[in-house]
Amino acid sequence: HDAVVGAGGHGCPAGAVMNPVQFKAKVPGLMRQFMAEFQCTKEDAAAVFGNAGHESGGFMLMQEVKPTVAGSRGGFGWFQWTGPRRRKFEAYCSEKNLPPTSDQANYGFLCLELRGNEKAALPRMKAAQSLKNKVVEFELGYERAGIKHYDSREKWANIALDAYKDKYGNGLAPKTKPNSPMAGAVIAGTAVAGTAVAAGVSTWIAIVIGAVV
C-alpha cells in the first residue's frame, strides 16, 4: 500500500483530547530539546508537537485506529508514518534496537527526517507568522495527511505551548550542542510512558541525537 507515502492518518478519532496529562508532562522537555536542536521558537516547536499530539492522541495511540487505505497496516508512531515512511521508521528502530513505541525511536526518527528528505518542512513553518499558520504549514510540509483536522491540531499545539510556558516561562531554549554531554538534560524529570524518569531520559536523547547527527 505504497500509495500513501506521507505521515498522518485518522490517528486519534477526530483528534480527541483523550488524556492530555501525559502529553503535558512530556512535551515541554521535548519542545525545549527540539528548539535547541533546530534553532526554532517555542511556537515552532508547539506546532510540530501539536501535530504529533493530534495524530497520536497525546502520545497515547501509536497505531492508526482506522487506516485510510482499507486493508493496509495504516500509520504508526507519533506522526502516524505510513507506507514507505513507516517501513523506514521500523528499519530505523531495528537498526537502533529501539521499541517503535518509545520516545527515543519517535524523536530520533523525526530528527532524522527533518535533516533528510523532509528538511524543507522547517523553513516553511518557521516563516509562518502565527501558531495557527505554523501548525498548517508543518502539516502541509511534513505530514501531508489525508484528513487535515486543523482545529484539532491547533488545539494540541496550544496545549503544548501552554505546558511549555508553565514549565519554562517565555524563555528561549538553551544553546546546547546536540552532541554535547548536556544534550537532552533539559527533559530530565519529565514523565515517559506514564513513569517518572530522571537521568534515563537525558541519556536516551543524547544517544539518539548522536546517532542522528
PDB file of C-alpha atoms in Angstrom:
ATOM      1  CA  HIS A   1       0.000   0.000   0.000  1.00  0.00           C
ATOM      2  CA  ASP A   2       2.665   2.469  -1.065  1.00  0.00           C
ATOM      3  CA  ALA A   3       0.092   4.929  -2.390  1.00  0.00           C
ATOM      4  CA  VAL A   4       0.080   6.627   0.991  1.00  0.00           C
ATOM      5  CA  VAL A   5       3.578   7.993   1.462  1.00  0.00           C
ATOM      6  CA  GLY A   6       3.038  10.785   3.941  1.00  0.00           C
ATOM      7  CA  ALA A   7       2.594  10.851   7.652  1.00  0.00           C
ATOM      8  CA  GLY A   8      -0.709  11.348   9.357  1.00  0.00           C
ATOM      9  CA  GLY A   9      -3.886   9.376   9.023  1.00  0.00           C
ATOM     10  CA  HIS A  10      -7.029   9.286  11.067  1.00  0.00           C
ATOM     11  CA  GLY A  11      -4.833   8.842  14.139  1.00  0.00           C
ATOM     12  CA  CYS A  12      -6.780   9.515  17.286  1.00  0.00           C
ATOM     13  CA  PRO A  13     -10.502   9.626  16.385  1.00  0.00           C
ATOM     14  CA  ALA A  14     -11.339  13.232  15.485  1.00  0.00           C
ATOM     15  CA  GLY A  15      -8.126  14.237  17.241  1.00  0.00           C
ATOM     16  CA  ALA A  16      -9.928  13.955  20.567  1.00  0.00           C
ATOM     17  CA  VAL A  17      -8.027  15.014  23.662  1.00  0.00           C
ATOM     18  CA  MET A  18      -8.038  11.552  25.191  1.00  0.00           C
ATOM     19  CA  ASN A  19      -5.581  12.067  28.024  1.00  0.00           C
ATOM     20  CA  PRO A  20      -3.526  15.263  27.838  1.00  0.00           C
ATOM     21  CA  VAL A  21      -1.907  14.640  31.240  1.00  0.00           C
ATOM     22  CA  GLN A  22       0.915  12.505  29.827  1.00  0.00           C
ATOM     23  CA  PHE A  23       1.298  14.832  26.836  1.00  0.00           C
ATOM     24  CA  LYS A  24       1.597  17.870  29.110  1.00  0.00           C
ATOM     25  CA  ALA A  25       4.233  16.108  31.193  1.00  0.00           C
ATOM     26  CA  LYS A  26       6.380  15.070  28.240  1.00  0.00           C
ATOM     27  CA  VAL A  27       6.024  17.862  25.738  1.00  0.00           C
ATOM     28  CA  PRO A  28       7.798  20.802  27.455  1.00  0.00           C
ATOM     29  CA  GLY A  29      11.109  18.945  27.626  1.00  0.00           C
ATOM     30  CA  LEU A  30      10.733  17.585  24.106  1.00  0.00           C
ATOM     31  CA  MET A  31       9.980  21.076  22.815  1.00  0.00           C
ATOM     32  CA  ARG A  32      12.968  22.548  24.630  1.00  0.00           C
ATOM     33  CA  GLN A  33      15.283  19.937  23.164  1.00  0.00           C
ATOM     34  CA  PHE A  34      13.772  20.417  19.691  1.00  0.00           C
ATOM     35  CA  MET A  35      14.214  24.191  19.936  1.00  0.00           C
ATOM     36  CA  ALA A  36      17.899  23.750  20.707  1.00  0.00           C
ATOM     37  CA  GLU A  37      18.284  21.117  18.003  1.00  0.00           C
ATOM     38  CA  PHE A  38      16.738  23.117  15.179  1.00  0.00           C
ATOM     39  CA  GLN A  39      17.187  26.721  16.361  1.00  0.00           C
ATOM     40  CA  CYS A  40      13.486  27.464  16.403  1.00  0.00           C
ATOM     41  CA  THR A  41      10.964  29.222  18.625  1.00  0.00           C
ATOM     42  CA  LYS A  42       8.608  27.727  21.174  1.00  0.00           C
ATOM     43  CA  GLU A  43       5.772  28.413  18.746  1.00  0.00           C
ATOM     44  CA  ASP A  44       7.561  26.404  16.060  1.00  0.00           C
ATOM     45  CA  ALA A  45       8.093  23.515  18.450  1.00  0.00           C
ATOM     46  CA  ALA A  46       4.490  23.701  19.641  1.00  0.00           C
ATOM     47  CA  ALA A  47       3.301  23.447  16.039  1.00  0.00           C
ATOM     48  CA  VAL A  48       5.424  20.340  15.487  1.00  0.00           C
ATOM     49  CA  PHE A  49       4.311  18.567  18.639  1.00  0.00           C
ATOM     50  CA  GLY A  50       0.743  19.801  18.284  1.00  0.00           C
ATOM     51  CA  ASN A  51       0.576  17.867  15.033  1.00  0.00           C
ATOM     52  CA  ALA A  52       2.045  14.854  16.809  1.00  0.00           C
ATOM     53  CA  GLY A  53      -0.457  15.206  19.634  1.00  0.00           C
ATOM     54  CA  HIS A  54      -3.342  15.160  17.197  1.00  0.00           C
ATOM     55  CA  GLU A  55      -2.073  12.123  15.342  1.00  0.00           C
ATOM     56  CA  SER A  56      -1.312  10.048  18.433  1.00  0.00           C
ATOM     57  CA  GLY A  57      -3.958  11.225  20.879  1.00  0.00           C
ATOM     58  CA  GLY A  58      -1.317  12.878  23.014  1.00  0.00           C
ATOM     59  CA  PHE A  59       1.273  10.086  22.557  1.00  0.00           C
ATOM     60  CA  MET A  60      -1.311   7.502  23.664  1.00  0.00           C
ATOM     61  CA  LEU A  61      -2.142   5.808  20.342  1.00  0.00           C
ATOM     62  CA  MET A  62       0.747   4.650  18.206  1.00  0.00           C
ATOM     63  CA  GLN A  63      -1.225   2.562  15.693  1.00  0.00           C
ATOM     64  CA  GLU A  64      -3.674   4.296  13.360  1.00  0.00           C
ATOM     65  CA  VAL A  65      -7.184   3.460  14.536  1.00  0.00           C
ATOM     66  CA  LYS A  66      -8.877   3.392  11.140  1.00  0.00           C
ATOM     67  CA  PRO A  67      -6.382   3.173   8.253  1.00  0.00           C
ATOM     68  CA  THR A  68      -7.072   5.494   5.348  1.00  0.00           C
ATOM     69  CA  VAL A  69      -6.275   2.683   2.918  1.00  0.00           C
ATOM     70  CA  ALA A  70      -8.610  -0.201   3.707  1.00  0.00           C
ATOM     71  CA  GLY A  71      -6.727  -3.405   4.440  1.00  0.00           C
ATOM     72  CA  SER A  72      -3.386  -1.645   4.959  1.00  0.00           C
ATOM     73  CA  ARG A  73      -1.387  -1.551   8.170  1.00  0.00           C
ATOM     74  CA  GLY A  74      -2.059   2.178   8.392  1.00  0.00           C
ATOM     75  CA  GLY A  75       0.106   4.713  10.145  1.00  0.00           C
ATOM     76  CA  PHE A  76       2.285   4.205  13.191  1.00  0.00           C
ATOM     77  CA  GLY A  77       4.088   6.388  15.701  1.00  0.00           C
ATOM     78  CA  TRP A  78       3.799   9.966  16.882  1.00  0.00           C
ATOM     79  CA  PHE A  79       3.170  11.119  13.320  1.00  0.00           C
ATOM     80  CA  GLN A  80       1.382   8.035  12.002  1.00  0.00           C
ATOM     81  CA  TRP A  81       4.075   7.354   9.408  1.00  0.00           C
ATOM     82  CA  THR A  82       2.584   5.335   6.558  1.00  0.00           C
ATOM     83  CA  GLY A  83       3.688   3.251   3.588  1.00  0.00           C
ATOM     84  CA  PRO A  84       7.422   3.588   2.817  1.00  0.00           C
ATOM     85  CA  ARG A  85       7.907   6.015   5.692  1.00  0.00           C
ATOM     86  CA  ARG A  86       6.504   3.513   8.167  1.00  0.00           C
ATOM     87  CA  ARG A  87       8.886   0.884   6.835  1.00  0.00           C
ATOM     88  CA  LYS A  88      11.815   3.305   7.149  1.00  0.00           C
ATOM     89  CA  PHE A  89      10.759   4.044  10.713  1.00  0.00           C
ATOM     90  CA  GLU A  90      10.600   0.340  11.508  1.00  0.00           C
ATOM     91  CA  ALA A  91      14.019  -0.191   9.922  1.00  0.00           C
ATOM     92  CA  TYR A  92      15.389   2.694  11.983  1.00  0.00           C
ATOM     93  CA  CYS A  93      14.009   1.124  15.164  1.00  0.00           C
ATOM     94  CA  SER A  94      15.512  -2.222  14.243  1.00  0.00           C
ATOM     95  CA  GLU A  95      18.910  -0.705  13.455  1.00  0.00           C
ATOM     96  CA  LYS A  96      18.999   1.248  16.717  1.00  0.00           C
ATOM     97  CA  ASN A  97      17.431  -1.583  18.729  1.00  0.00           C
ATOM     98  CA  LEU A  98      14.636   0.698  19.944  1.00  0.00           C
ATOM     99  CA  PRO A  99      11.000  -0.223  20.652  1.00  0.00           C
ATOM    100  CA  PRO A 100       8.863   1.525  17.986  1.00  0.00           C
ATOM    101  CA  THR A 101       6.542   2.837  20.687  1.00  0.00           C
ATOM    102  CA  SER A 102       9.388   4.508  22.573  1.00  0.00           C
ATOM    103  CA  ASP A 103      10.015   8.231  22.751  1.00  0.00           C
ATOM    104  CA  GLN A 104      13.616   7.582  21.755  1.00  0.00           C
ATOM    105  CA  ALA A 105      12.571   5.985  18.469  1.00  0.00           C
ATOM    106  CA  ASN A 106       9.922   8.543  17.573  1.00  0.00           C
ATOM    107  CA  TYR A 107      12.009  11.592  18.436  1.00  0.00           C
ATOM    108  CA  GLY A 108      15.058  10.162  16.735  1.00  0.00           C
ATOM    109  CA  PHE A 109      13.229   9.365  13.510  1.00  0.00           C
ATOM    110  CA  LEU A 110      11.578  12.796  13.471  1.00  0.00           C
ATOM    111  CA  CYS A 111      15.027  14.408  13.685  1.00  0.00           C
ATOM    112  CA  LEU A 112      16.389  12.063  11.033  1.00  0.00           C
ATOM    113  CA  GLU A 113      13.651  13.015   8.566  1.00  0.00           C
ATOM    114  CA  LEU A 114      13.912  16.733   9.304  1.00  0.00           C
ATOM    115  CA  ARG A 115      17.624  16.586   8.480  1.00  0.00           C
ATOM    116  CA  GLY A 116      16.995  14.476   5.400  1.00  0.00           C
ATOM    117  CA  ASN A 117      14.173  14.101   2.917  1.00  0.00           C
ATOM    118  CA  GLU A 118      11.761  16.252   4.932  1.00  0.00           C
ATOM    119  CA  LYS A 119      14.105  19.138   5.737  1.00  0.00           C
ATOM    120  CA  ALA A 120      12.085  21.604   3.634  1.00  0.00           C
ATOM    121  CA  ALA A 121       9.251  21.385   6.156  1.00  0.00           C
ATOM    122  CA  LEU A 122      11.029  23.515   8.758  1.00  0.00           C
ATOM    123  CA  PRO A 123      11.759  26.711   6.777  1.00  0.00           C
ATOM    124  CA  ARG A 124       8.172  26.989   5.561  1.00  0.00           C
ATOM    125  CA  MET A 125       6.883  26.517   9.102  1.00  0.00           C
ATOM    126  CA  LYS A 126       9.353  28.998  10.592  1.00  0.00           C
ATOM    127  CA  ALA A 127       8.276  31.596   8.033  1.00  0.00           C
ATOM    128  CA  ALA A 128       4.634  31.428   9.141  1.00  0.00           C
ATOM    129  CA  GLN A 129       3.630  34.271  11.459  1.00  0.00           C
ATOM    130  CA  SER A 130       1.149  32.685  13.877  1.00  0.00           C
ATOM    131  CA  LEU A 131       0.847  29.408  15.754  1.00  0.00           C
ATOM    132  CA  LYS A 132      -2.226  28.522  13.726  1.00  0.00           C
ATOM    133  CA  ASN A 133      -0.378  29.061  10.457  1.00  0.00           C
ATOM    134  CA  LYS A 134       2.701  27.225  11.701  1.00  0.00           C
ATOM    135  CA  VAL A 135       0.520  24.198  12.516  1.00  0.00           C
ATOM    136  CA  VAL A 136      -0.903  24.250   8.997  1.00  0.00           C
ATOM    137  CA  GLU A 137       2.466  24.735   7.303  1.00  0.00           C
ATOM    138  CA  PHE A 138       4.096  21.883   9.207  1.00  0.00           C
ATOM    139  CA  GLU A 139       1.217  19.577   8.348  1.00  0.00           C
ATOM    140  CA  LEU A 140       1.458  20.525   4.672  1.00  0.00           C
ATOM    141  CA  GLY A 141       5.243  20.279   4.566  1.00  0.00           C
ATOM    142  CA  TYR A 142       5.877  17.246   6.743  1.00  0.00           C
ATOM    143  CA  GLU A 143       2.743  15.202   7.302  1.00  0.00           C
ATOM    144  CA  ARG A 144       0.576  15.713   4.217  1.00  0.00           C
ATOM    145  CA  ALA A 145      -2.283  13.910   5.943  1.00  0.00           C
ATOM    146  CA  GLY A 146      -5.265  12.657   4.012  1.00  0.00           C
ATOM    147  CA  ILE A 147      -7.621  14.220   6.548  1.00  0.00           C
ATOM    148  CA  LYS A 148      -6.492  17.561   7.934  1.00  0.00           C
ATOM    149  CA  HIS A 149      -8.468  18.274  11.140  1.00  0.00           C
ATOM    150  CA  TYR A 150      -6.642  21.569  11.588  1.00  0.00           C
ATOM    151  CA  ASP A 151      -8.816  22.642  14.516  1.00  0.00           C
ATOM    152  CA  SER A 152      -7.670  19.611  16.492  1.00  0.00           C
ATOM    153  CA  ARG A 153      -4.025  20.088  15.506  1.00  0.00           C
ATOM    154  CA  GLU A 154      -4.180  23.696  16.673  1.00  0.00           C
ATOM    155  CA  LYS A 155      -5.816  22.622  19.950  1.00  0.00           C
ATOM    156  CA  TRP A 156      -2.940  20.243  20.669  1.00  0.00           C
ATOM    157  CA  ALA A 157      -0.415  22.924  19.692  1.00  0.00           C
ATOM    158  CA  ASN A 158      -1.938  25.296  22.220  1.00  0.00           C
ATOM    159  CA  ILE A 159      -1.853  22.581  24.882  1.00  0.00           C
ATOM    160  CA  ALA A 160       1.838  22.089  24.089  1.00  0.00           C
ATOM    161  CA  LEU A 161       2.625  25.811  24.179  1.00  0.00           C
ATOM    162  CA  ASP A 162       0.766  26.336  27.466  1.00  0.00           C
ATOM    163  CA  ALA A 163       2.559  23.353  29.038  1.00  0.00           C
ATOM    164  CA  TYR A 164       5.910  24.763  27.904  1.00  0.00           C
ATOM    165  CA  LYS A 165       5.157  28.201  29.357  1.00  0.00           C
ATOM    166  CA  ASP A 166       4.001  26.665  32.631  1.00  0.00           C
ATOM    167  CA  LYS A 167       7.320  24.856  32.977  1.00  0.00           C
ATOM    168  CA  TYR A 168       9.823  27.252  31.418  1.00  0.00           C
ATOM    169  CA  GLY A 169       8.056  30.585  31.071  1.00  0.00           C
ATOM    170  CA  ASN A 170       8.734  32.567  27.908  1.00  0.00           C
ATOM    171  CA  GLY A 171      12.453  31.897  27.879  1.00  0.00           C
ATOM    172  CA  LEU A 172      14.351  30.538  24.920  1.00  0.00           C
ATOM    173  CA  ALA A 173      15.867  27.078  24.735  1.00  0.00           C
ATOM    174  CA  PRO A 174      19.462  26.762  25.959  1.00  0.00           C
ATOM    175  CA  LYS A 175      22.078  26.867  23.238  1.00  0.00           C
ATOM    176  CA  THR A 176      23.202  23.302  23.836  1.00  0.00           C
ATOM    177  CA  LYS A 177      25.120  21.455  21.159  1.00  0.00           C
ATOM    178  CA  PRO A 178      23.045  18.403  20.091  1.00  0.00           C
ATOM    179  CA  ASN A 179      26.016  16.062  20.532  1.00  0.00           C
ATOM    180  CA  SER A 180      27.366  17.589  23.747  1.00  0.00           C
ATOM    181  CA  PRO A 181      27.339  15.740  27.082  1.00  0.00           C
ATOM    182  CA  MET A 182      24.483  18.006  28.230  1.00  0.00           C
ATOM    183  CA  ALA A 183      22.245  17.331  25.236  1.00  0.00           C
ATOM    184  CA  GLY A 184      18.926  16.068  26.455  1.00  0.00           C
ATOM    185  CA  ALA A 185      19.383  17.106  30.060  1.00  0.00           C
ATOM    186  CA  VAL A 186      16.623  19.636  29.573  1.00  0.00           C
ATOM    187  CA  ILE A 187      13.996  16.903  29.593  1.00  0.00           C
ATOM    188  CA  ALA A 188      15.225  15.040  32.644  1.00  0.00           C
ATOM    189  CA  GLY A 189      12.436  14.569  35.110  1.00  0.00           C
ATOM    190  CA  THR A 190       9.540  14.514  32.655  1.00  0.00           C
ATOM    191  CA  ALA A 191       7.118  11.609  32.592  1.00  0.00           C
ATOM    192  CA  VAL A 192       7.856   8.984  29.975  1.00  0.00           C
ATOM    193  CA  ALA A 193       5.146   6.450  29.207  1.00  0.00           C
ATOM    194  CA  GLY A 194       3.451   7.450  32.442  1.00  0.00           C
ATOM    195  CA  THR A 195       6.563   6.695  34.555  1.00  0.00           C
ATOM    196  CA  ALA A 196       8.657   9.289  36.341  1.00  0.00           C
ATOM    197  CA  VAL A 197      12.124   9.385  34.815  1.00  0.00           C
ATOM    198  CA  ALA A 198      15.170  11.401  35.782  1.00  0.00           C
ATOM    199  CA  ALA A 199      18.619  10.581  34.437  1.00  0.00           C
ATOM    200  CA  GLY A 200      17.428   7.958  31.982  1.00  0.00           C
ATOM    201  CA  VAL A 201      15.657  10.447  29.742  1.00  0.00           C
ATOM    202  CA  SER A 202      18.694  12.624  29.237  1.00  0.00           C
ATOM    203  CA  THR A 203      20.720   9.552  28.364  1.00  0.00           C
ATOM    204  CA  TRP A 204      18.488   8.336  25.558  1.00  0.00           C
ATOM    205  CA  ILE A 205      18.138  11.763  23.981  1.00  0.00           C
ATOM    206  CA  ALA A 206      21.915  12.166  23.963  1.00  0.00           C
ATOM    207  CA  ILE A 207      22.298   8.735  22.377  1.00  0.00           C
ATOM    208  CA  VAL A 208      19.606   9.350  19.776  1.00  0.00           C
ATOM    209  CA  ILE A 209      20.907  12.789  18.864  1.00  0.00           C
ATOM    210  CA  GLY A 210      24.378  11.401  18.442  1.00  0.00           C
ATOM    211  CA  ALA A 211      23.045   8.681  16.179  1.00  0.00           C
ATOM    212  CA  VAL A 212      21.060  11.081  14.034  1.00  0.00           C
ATOM    213  CA  VAL A 213      23.576  13.868  13.523  1.00  0.00           C
TER     214      VAL A 213
END
